[in-house]
mmCIF file of N, CA and C in Angstrom:
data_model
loop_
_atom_site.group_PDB
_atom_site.id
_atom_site.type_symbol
_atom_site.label_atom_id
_atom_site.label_comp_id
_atom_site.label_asym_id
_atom_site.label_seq_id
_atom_site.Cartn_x
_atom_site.Cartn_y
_atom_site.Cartn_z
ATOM 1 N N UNK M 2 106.696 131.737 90.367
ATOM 2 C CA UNK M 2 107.299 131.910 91.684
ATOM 3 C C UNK M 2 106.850 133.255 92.268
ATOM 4 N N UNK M 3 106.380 132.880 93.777
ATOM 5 C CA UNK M 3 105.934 134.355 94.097
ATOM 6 C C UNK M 3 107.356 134.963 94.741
ATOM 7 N N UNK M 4 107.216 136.654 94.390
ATOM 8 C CA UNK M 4 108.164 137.254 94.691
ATOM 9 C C UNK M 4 107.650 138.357 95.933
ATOM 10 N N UNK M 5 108.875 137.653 97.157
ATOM 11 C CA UNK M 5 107.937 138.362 98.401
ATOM 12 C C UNK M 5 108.768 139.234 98.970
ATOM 13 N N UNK M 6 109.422 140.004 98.344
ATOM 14 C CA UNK M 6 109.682 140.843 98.220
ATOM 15 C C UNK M 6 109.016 142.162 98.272
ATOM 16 N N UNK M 7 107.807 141.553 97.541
ATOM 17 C CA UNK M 7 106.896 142.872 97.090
ATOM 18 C C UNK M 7 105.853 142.535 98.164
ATOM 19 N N UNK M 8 105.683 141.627 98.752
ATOM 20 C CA UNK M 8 104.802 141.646 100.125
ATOM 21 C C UNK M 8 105.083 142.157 101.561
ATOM 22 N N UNK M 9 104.354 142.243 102.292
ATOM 23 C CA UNK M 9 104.098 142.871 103.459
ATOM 24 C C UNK M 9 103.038 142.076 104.263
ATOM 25 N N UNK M 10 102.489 140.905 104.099
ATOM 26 C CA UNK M 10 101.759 140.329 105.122
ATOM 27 C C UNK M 10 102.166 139.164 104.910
ATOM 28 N N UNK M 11 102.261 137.876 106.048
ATOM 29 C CA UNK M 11 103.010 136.525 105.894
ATOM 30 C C UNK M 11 102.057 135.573 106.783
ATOM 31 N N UNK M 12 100.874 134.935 105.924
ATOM 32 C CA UNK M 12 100.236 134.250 106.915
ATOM 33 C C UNK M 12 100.647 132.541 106.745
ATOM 34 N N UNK M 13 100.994 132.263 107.501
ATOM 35 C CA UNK M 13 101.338 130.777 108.276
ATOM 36 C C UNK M 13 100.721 129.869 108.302
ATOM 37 N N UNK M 14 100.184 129.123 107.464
ATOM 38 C CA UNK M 14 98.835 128.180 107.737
ATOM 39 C C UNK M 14 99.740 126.643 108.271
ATOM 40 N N UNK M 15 98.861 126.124 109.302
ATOM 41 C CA UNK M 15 99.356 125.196 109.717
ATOM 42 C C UNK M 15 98.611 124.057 110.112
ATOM 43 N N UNK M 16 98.720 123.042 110.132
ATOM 44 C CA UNK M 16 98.092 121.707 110.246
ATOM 45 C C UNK M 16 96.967 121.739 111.337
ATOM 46 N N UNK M 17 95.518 121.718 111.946
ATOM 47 C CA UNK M 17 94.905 121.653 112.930
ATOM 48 C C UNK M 17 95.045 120.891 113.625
ATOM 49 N N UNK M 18 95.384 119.289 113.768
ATOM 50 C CA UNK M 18 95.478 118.163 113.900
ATOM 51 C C UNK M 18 96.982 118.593 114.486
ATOM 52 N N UNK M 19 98.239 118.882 113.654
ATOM 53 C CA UNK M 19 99.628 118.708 114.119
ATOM 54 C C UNK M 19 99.230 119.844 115.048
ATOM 55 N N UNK M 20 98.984 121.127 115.374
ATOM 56 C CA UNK M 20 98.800 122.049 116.399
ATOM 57 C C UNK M 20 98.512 121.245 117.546
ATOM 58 N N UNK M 21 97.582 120.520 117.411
ATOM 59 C CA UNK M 21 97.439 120.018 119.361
ATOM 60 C C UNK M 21 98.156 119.489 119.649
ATOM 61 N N UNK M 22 99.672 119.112 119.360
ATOM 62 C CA UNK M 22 100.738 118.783 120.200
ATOM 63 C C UNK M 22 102.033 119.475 119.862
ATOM 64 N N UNK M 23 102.025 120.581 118.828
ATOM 65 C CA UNK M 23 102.905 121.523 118.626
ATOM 66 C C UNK M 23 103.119 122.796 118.528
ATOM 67 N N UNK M 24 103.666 123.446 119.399
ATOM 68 C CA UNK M 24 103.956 124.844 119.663
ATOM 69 C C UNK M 24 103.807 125.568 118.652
ATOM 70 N N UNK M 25 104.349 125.298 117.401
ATOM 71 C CA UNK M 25 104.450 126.123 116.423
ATOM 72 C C UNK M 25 106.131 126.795 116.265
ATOM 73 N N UNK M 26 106.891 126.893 117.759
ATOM 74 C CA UNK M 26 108.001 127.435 117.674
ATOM 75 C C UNK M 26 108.864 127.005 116.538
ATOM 76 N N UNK M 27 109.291 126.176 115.597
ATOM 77 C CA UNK M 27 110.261 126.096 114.893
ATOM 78 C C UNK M 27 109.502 126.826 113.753
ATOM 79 N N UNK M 28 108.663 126.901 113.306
ATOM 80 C CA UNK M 28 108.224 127.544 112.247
ATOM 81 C C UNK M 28 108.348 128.944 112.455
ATOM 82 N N UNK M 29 108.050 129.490 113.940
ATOM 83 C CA UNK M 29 108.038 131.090 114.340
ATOM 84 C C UNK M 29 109.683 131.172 113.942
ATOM 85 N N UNK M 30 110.935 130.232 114.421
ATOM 86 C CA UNK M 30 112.348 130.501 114.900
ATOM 87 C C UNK M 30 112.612 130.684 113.072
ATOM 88 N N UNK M 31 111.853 129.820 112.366
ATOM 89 C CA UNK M 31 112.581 129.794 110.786
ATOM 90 C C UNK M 31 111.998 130.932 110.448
ATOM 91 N N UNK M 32 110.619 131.565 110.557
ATOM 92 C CA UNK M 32 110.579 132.609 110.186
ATOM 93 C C UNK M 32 111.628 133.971 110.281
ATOM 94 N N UNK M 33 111.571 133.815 111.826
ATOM 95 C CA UNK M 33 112.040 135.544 112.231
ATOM 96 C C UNK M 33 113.764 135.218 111.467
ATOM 97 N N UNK M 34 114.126 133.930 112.005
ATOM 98 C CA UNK M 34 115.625 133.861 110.886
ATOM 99 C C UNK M 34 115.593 133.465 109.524
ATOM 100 N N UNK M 35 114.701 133.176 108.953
ATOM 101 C CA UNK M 35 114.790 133.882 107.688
ATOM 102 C C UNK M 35 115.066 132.097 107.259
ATOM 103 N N UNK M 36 115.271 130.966 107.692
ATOM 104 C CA UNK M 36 115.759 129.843 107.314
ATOM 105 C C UNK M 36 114.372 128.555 106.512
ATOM 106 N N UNK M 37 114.819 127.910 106.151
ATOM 107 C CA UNK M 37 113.895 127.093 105.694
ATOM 108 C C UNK M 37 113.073 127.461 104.507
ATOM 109 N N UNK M 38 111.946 126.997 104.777
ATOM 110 C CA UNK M 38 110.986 127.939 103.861
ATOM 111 C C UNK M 38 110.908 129.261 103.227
ATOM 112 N N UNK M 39 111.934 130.009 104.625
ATOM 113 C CA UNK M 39 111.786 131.605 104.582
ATOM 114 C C UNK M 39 113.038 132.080 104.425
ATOM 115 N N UNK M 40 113.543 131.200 103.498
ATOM 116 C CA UNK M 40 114.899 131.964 103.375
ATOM 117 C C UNK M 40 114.763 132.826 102.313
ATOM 118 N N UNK M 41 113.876 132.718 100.994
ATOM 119 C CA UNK M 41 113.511 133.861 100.148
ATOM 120 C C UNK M 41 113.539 135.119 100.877
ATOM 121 N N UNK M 42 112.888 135.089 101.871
ATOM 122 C CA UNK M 42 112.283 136.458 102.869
ATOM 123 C C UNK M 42 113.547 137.398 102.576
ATOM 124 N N UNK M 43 113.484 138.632 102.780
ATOM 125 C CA UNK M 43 114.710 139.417 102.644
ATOM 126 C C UNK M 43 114.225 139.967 104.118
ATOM 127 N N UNK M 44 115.870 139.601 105.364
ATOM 128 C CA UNK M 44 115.876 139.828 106.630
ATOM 129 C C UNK M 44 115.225 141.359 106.897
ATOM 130 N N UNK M 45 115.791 141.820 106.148
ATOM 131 C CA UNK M 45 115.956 143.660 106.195
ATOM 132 C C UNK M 45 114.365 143.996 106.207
ATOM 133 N N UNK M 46 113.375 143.213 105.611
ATOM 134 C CA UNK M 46 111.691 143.317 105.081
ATOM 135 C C UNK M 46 111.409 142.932 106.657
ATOM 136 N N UNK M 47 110.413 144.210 107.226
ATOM 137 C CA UNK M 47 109.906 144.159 108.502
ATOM 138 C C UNK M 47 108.665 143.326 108.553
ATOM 139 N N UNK M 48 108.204 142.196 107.927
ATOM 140 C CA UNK M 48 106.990 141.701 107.560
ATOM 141 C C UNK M 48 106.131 142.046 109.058
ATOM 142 N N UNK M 49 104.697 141.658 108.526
ATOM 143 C CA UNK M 49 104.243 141.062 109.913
ATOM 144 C C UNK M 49 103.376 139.856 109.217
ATOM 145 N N UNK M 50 103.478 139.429 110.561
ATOM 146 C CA UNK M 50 102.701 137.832 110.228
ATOM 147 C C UNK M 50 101.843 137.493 111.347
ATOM 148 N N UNK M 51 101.156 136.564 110.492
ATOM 149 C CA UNK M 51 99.894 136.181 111.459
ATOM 150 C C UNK M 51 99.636 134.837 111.052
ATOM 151 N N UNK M 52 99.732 133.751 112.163
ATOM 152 C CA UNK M 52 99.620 132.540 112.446
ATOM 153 C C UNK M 52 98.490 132.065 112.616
ATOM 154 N N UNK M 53 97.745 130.558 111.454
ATOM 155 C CA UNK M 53 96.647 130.100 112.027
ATOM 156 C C UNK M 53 96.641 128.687 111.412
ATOM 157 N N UNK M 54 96.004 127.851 112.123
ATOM 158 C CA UNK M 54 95.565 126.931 110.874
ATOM 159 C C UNK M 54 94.532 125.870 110.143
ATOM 160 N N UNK M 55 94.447 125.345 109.653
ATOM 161 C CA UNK M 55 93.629 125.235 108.372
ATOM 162 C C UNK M 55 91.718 124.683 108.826
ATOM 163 N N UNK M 56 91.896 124.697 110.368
ATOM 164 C CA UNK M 56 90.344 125.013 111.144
ATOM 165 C C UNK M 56 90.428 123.561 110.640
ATOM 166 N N UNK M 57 91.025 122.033 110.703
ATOM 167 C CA UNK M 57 90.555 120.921 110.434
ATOM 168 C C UNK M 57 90.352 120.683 109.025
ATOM 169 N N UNK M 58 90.485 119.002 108.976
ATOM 170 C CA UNK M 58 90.209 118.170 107.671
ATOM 171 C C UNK M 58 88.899 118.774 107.135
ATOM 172 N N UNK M 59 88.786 118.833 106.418
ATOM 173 C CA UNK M 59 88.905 119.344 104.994
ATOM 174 C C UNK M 59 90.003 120.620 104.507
ATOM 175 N N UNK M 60 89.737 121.280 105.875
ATOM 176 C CA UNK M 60 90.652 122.564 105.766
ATOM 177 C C UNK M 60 90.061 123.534 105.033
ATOM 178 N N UNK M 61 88.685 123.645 105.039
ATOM 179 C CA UNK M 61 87.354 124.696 104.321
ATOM 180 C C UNK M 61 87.635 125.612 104.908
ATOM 181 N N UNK M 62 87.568 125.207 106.106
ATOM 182 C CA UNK M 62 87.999 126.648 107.185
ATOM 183 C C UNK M 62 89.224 127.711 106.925
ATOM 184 N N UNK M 63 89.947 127.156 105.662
ATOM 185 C CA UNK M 63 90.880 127.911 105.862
ATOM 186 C C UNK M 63 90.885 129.116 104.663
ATOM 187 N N UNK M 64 89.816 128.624 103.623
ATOM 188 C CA UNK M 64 88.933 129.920 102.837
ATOM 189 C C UNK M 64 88.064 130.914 103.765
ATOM 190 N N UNK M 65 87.289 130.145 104.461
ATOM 191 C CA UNK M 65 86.928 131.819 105.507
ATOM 192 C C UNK M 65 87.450 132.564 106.222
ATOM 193 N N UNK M 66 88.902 131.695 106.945
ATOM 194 C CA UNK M 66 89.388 132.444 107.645
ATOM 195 C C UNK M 66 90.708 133.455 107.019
ATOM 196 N N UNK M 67 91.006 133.309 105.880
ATOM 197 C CA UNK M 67 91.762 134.182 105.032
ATOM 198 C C UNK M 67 90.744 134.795 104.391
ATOM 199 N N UNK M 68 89.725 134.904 104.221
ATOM 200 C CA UNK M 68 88.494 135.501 103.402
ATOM 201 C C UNK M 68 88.278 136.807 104.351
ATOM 202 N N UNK M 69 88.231 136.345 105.553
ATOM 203 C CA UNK M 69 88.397 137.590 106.925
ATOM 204 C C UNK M 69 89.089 138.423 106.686
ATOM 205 N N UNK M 70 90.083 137.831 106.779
ATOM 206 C CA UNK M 70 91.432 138.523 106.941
ATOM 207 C C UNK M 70 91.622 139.345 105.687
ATOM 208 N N UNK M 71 91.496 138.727 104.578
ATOM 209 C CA UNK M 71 91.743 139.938 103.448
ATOM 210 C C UNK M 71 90.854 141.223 103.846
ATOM 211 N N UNK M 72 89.440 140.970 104.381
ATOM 212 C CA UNK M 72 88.368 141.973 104.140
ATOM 213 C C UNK M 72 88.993 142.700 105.385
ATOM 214 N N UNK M 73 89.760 142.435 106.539
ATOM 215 C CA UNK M 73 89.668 142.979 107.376
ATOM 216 C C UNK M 73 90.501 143.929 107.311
ATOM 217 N N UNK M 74 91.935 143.436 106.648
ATOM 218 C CA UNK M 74 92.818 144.638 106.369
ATOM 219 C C UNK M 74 92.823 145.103 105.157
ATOM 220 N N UNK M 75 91.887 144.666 104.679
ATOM 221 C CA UNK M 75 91.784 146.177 103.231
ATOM 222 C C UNK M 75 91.005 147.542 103.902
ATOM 223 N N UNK M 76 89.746 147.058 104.610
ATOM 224 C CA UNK M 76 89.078 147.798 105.365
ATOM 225 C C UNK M 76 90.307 148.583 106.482
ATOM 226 N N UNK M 77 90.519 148.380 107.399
ATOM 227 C CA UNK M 77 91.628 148.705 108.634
ATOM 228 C C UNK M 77 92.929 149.425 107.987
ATOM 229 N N UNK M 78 93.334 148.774 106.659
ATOM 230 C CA UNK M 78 94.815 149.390 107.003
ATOM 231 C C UNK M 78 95.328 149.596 105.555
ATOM 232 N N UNK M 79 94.101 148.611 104.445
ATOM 233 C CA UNK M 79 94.328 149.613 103.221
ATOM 234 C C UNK M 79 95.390 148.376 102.554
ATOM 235 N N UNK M 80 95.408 147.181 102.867
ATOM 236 C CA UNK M 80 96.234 146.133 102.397
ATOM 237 C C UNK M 80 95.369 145.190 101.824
ATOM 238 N N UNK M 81 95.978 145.271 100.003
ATOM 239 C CA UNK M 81 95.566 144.811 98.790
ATOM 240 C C UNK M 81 96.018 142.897 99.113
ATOM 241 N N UNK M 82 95.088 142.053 98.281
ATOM 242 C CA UNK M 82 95.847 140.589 98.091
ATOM 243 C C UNK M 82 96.720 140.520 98.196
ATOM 244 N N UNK M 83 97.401 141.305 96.869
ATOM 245 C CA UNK M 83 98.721 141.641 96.459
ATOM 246 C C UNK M 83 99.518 141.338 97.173
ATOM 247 N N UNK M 84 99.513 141.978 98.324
ATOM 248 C CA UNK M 84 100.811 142.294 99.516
ATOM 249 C C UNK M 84 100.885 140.956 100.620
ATOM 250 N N UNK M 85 99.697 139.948 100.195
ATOM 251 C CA UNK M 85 99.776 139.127 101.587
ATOM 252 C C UNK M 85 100.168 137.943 100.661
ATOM 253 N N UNK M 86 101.177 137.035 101.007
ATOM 254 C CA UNK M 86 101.842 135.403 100.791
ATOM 255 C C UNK M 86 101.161 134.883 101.616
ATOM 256 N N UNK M 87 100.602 133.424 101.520
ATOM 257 C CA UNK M 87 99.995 132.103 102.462
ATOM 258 C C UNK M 87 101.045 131.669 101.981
ATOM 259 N N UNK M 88 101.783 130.978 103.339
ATOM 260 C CA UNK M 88 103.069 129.879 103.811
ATOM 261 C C UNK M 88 102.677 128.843 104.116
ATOM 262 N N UNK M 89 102.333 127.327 103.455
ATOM 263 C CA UNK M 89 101.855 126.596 103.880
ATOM 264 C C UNK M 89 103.062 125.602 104.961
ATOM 265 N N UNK M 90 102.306 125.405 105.952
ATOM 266 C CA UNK M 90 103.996 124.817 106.882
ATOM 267 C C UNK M 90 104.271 123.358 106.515
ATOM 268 N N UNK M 91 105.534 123.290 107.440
ATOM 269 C CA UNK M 91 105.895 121.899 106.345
ATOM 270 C C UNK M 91 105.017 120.912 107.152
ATOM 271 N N UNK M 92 104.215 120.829 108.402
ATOM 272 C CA UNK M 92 103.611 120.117 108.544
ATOM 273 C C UNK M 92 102.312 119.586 107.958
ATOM 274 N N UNK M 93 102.038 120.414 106.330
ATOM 275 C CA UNK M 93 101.097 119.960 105.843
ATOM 276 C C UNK M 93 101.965 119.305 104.774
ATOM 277 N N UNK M 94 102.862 119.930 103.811
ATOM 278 C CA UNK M 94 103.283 119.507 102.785
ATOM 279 C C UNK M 94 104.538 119.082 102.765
ATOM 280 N N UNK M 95 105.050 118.244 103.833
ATOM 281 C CA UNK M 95 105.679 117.140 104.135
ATOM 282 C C UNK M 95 105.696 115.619 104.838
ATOM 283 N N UNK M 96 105.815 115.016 104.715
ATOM 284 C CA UNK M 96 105.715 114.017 105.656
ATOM 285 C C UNK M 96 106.809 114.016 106.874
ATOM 286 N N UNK M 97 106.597 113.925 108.045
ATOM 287 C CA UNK M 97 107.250 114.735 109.458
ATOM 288 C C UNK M 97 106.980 113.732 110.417
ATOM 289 N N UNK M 98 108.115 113.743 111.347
ATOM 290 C CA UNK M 98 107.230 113.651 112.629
ATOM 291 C C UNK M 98 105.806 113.481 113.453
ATOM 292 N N UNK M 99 105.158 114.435 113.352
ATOM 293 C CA UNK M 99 103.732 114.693 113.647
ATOM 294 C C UNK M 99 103.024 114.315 112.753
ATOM 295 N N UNK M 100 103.266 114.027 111.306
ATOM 296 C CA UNK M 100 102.207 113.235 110.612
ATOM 297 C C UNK M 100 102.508 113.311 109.435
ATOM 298 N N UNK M 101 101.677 112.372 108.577
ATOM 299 C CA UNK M 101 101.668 112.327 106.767
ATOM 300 C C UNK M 101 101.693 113.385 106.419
ATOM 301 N N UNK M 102 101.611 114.110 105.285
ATOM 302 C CA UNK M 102 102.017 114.784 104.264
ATOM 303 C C UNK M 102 99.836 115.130 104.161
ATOM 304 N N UNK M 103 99.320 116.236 104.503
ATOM 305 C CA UNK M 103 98.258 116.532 104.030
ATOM 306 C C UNK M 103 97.296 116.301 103.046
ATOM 307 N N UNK M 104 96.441 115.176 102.953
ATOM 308 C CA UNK M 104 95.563 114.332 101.736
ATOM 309 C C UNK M 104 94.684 115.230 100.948
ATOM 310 N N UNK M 105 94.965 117.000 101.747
ATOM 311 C CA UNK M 105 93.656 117.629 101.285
ATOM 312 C C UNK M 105 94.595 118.953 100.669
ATOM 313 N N UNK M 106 95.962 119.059 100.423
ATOM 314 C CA UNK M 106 96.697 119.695 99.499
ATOM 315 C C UNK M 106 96.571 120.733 98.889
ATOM 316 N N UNK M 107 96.014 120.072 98.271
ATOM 317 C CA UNK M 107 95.717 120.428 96.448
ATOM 318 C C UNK M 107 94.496 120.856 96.895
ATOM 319 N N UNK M 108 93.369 120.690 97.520
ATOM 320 C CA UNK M 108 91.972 121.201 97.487
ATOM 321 C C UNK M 108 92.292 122.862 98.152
ATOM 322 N N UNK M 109 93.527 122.696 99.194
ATOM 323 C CA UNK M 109 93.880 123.625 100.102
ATOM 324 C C UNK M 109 94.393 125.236 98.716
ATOM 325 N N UNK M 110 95.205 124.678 98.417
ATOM 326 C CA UNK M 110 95.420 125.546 97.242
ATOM 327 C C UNK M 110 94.335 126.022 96.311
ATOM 328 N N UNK M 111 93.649 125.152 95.929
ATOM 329 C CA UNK M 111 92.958 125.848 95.367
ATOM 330 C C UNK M 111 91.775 126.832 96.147
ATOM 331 N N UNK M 112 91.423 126.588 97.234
ATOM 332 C CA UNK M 112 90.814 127.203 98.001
ATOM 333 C C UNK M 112 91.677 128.997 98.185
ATOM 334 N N UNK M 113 92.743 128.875 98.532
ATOM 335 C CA UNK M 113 93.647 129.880 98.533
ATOM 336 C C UNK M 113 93.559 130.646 97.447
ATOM 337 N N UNK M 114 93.791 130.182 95.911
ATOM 338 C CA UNK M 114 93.845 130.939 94.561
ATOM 339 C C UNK M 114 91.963 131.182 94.292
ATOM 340 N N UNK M 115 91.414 130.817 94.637
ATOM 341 C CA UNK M 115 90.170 131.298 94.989
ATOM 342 C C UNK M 115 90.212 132.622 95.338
ATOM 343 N N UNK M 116 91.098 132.581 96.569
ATOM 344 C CA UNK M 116 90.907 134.156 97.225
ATOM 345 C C UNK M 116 91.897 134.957 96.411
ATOM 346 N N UNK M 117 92.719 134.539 95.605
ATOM 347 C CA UNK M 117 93.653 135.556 94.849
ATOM 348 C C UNK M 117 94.680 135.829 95.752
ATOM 349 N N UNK M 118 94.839 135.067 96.530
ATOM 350 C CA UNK M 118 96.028 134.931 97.411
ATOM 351 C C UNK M 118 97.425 134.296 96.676
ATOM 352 N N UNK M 119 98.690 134.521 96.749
ATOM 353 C CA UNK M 119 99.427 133.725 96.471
ATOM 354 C C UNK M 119 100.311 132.672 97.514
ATOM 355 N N UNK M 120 100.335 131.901 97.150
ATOM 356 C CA UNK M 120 100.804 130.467 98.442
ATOM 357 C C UNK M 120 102.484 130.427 98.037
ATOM 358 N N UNK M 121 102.930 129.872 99.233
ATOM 359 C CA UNK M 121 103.837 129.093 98.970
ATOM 360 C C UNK M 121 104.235 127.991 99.941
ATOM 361 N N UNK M 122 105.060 127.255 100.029
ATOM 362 C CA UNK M 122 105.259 125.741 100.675
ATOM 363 C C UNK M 122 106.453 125.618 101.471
ATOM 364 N N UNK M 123 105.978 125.163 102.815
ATOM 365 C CA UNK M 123 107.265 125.077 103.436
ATOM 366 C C UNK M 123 107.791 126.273 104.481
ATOM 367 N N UNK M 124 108.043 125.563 106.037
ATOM 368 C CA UNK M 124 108.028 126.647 106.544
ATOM 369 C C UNK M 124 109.833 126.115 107.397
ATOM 370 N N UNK M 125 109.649 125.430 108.851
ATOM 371 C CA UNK M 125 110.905 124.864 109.552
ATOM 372 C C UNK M 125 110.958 123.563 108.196
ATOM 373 N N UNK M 126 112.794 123.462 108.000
ATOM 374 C CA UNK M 126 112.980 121.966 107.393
ATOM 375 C C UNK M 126 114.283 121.405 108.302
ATOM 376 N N UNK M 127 113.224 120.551 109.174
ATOM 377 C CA UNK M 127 114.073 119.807 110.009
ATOM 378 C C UNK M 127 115.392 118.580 109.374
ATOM 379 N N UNK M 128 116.459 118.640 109.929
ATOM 380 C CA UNK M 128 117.683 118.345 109.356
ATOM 381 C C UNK M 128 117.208 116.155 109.304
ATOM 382 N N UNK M 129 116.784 116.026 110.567
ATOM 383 C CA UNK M 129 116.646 114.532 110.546
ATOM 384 C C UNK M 129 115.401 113.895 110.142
ATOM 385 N N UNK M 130 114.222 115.178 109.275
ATOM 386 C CA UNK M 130 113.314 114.674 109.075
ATOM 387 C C UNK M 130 113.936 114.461 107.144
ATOM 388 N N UNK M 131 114.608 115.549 106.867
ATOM 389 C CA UNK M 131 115.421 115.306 105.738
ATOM 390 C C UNK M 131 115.954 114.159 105.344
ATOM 391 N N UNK M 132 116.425 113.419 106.300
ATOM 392 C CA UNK M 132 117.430 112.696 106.009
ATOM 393 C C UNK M 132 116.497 111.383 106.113
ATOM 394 N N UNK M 133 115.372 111.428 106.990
ATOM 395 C CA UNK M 133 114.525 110.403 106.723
ATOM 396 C C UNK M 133 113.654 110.099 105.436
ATOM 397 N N UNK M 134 113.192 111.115 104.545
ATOM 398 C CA UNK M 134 112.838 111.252 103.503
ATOM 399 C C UNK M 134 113.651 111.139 102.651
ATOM 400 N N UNK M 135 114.848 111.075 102.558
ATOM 401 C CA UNK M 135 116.320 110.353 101.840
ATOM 402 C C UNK M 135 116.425 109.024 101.838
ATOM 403 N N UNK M 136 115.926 109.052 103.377
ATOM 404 C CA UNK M 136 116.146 106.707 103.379
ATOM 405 C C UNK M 136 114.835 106.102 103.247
ATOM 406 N N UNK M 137 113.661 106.829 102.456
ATOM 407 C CA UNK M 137 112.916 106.142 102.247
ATOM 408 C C UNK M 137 111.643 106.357 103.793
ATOM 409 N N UNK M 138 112.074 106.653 104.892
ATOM 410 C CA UNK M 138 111.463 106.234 105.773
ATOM 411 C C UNK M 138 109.808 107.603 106.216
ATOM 412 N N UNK M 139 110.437 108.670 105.492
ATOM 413 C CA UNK M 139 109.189 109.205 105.160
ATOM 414 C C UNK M 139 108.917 109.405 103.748
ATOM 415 N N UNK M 140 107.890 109.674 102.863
ATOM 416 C CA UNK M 140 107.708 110.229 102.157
ATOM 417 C C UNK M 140 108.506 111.412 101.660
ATOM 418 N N UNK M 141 108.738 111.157 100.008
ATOM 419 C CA UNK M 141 109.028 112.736 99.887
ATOM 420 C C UNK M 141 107.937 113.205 99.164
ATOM 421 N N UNK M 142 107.884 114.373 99.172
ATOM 422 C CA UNK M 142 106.673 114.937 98.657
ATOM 423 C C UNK M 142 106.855 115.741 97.924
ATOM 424 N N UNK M 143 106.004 116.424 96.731
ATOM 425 C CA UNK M 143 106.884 116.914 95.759
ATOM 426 C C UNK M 143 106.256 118.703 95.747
#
């Protein structure tokens, strides 16, 4: 279990496909309140975060574009792996509304522990998408 506590950067990876018809706002609202996914977060921890996502199926794109980002703020501001969590949102690793449950997962992760990043899962958890994954009518995902 990662302990993020000891972090200081919170990047957001999010579905490419679910983005062109979603704001992103419930994932921003669970962040800054701390709910869902981010209820580990300790409120009082001033994180900053930075939102993107996975540049499309395969989701390759989403090793270069955290590959950036590490090089950019070790260079700029002196921030180790260490300190940065990948949040994968629940629109990849759930079945939702906006779509299936992400077929490319597991490739996604490992792409991530590649970079020596540590991940974790789950960002907004909508109350009636819950309850649909209770009656069978989405997937649950594990």
């Amino acid at each position: 279990m990662v302990d993020v506590r000891e972090k200081d950067y919170v990047v957001i990876v999010q579905c490419h496909i679910v983005k062109e018809r979603c704001s992103g706002y419930n994932c921003e609202r669970a962040f800054n309140e701390r709910i869902g996914g981010f209820s580990a977060y300790p409120k009082d921890n001033g994180y900053r975060s930075l939102y993107m996502t996975c540049g499309g199926c395969c989701g390759q794109a989403v090793q270069r574009k955290l590959g950036h980002l590490v090089r950019r703020i070790k260079k700029h501001e002196g921030i180790g792996k260490d300190r940065i969590v990948v949040q994968l949102a629940s629109c990849m690793t759930k079945d939702n509304y906006h779509s299936s449950r992400c077929p490319h997962l597991d490739y996604l992760r490992c792409l991530i522990a590649k970079l020596g990043l540590d991940v974790r899962e789950d960002t907004f958890i909508d109350e009636k998408s819950e309850k649909r994954r209770k009656a069978g009518i989405y997937t649950v995902s594990d």
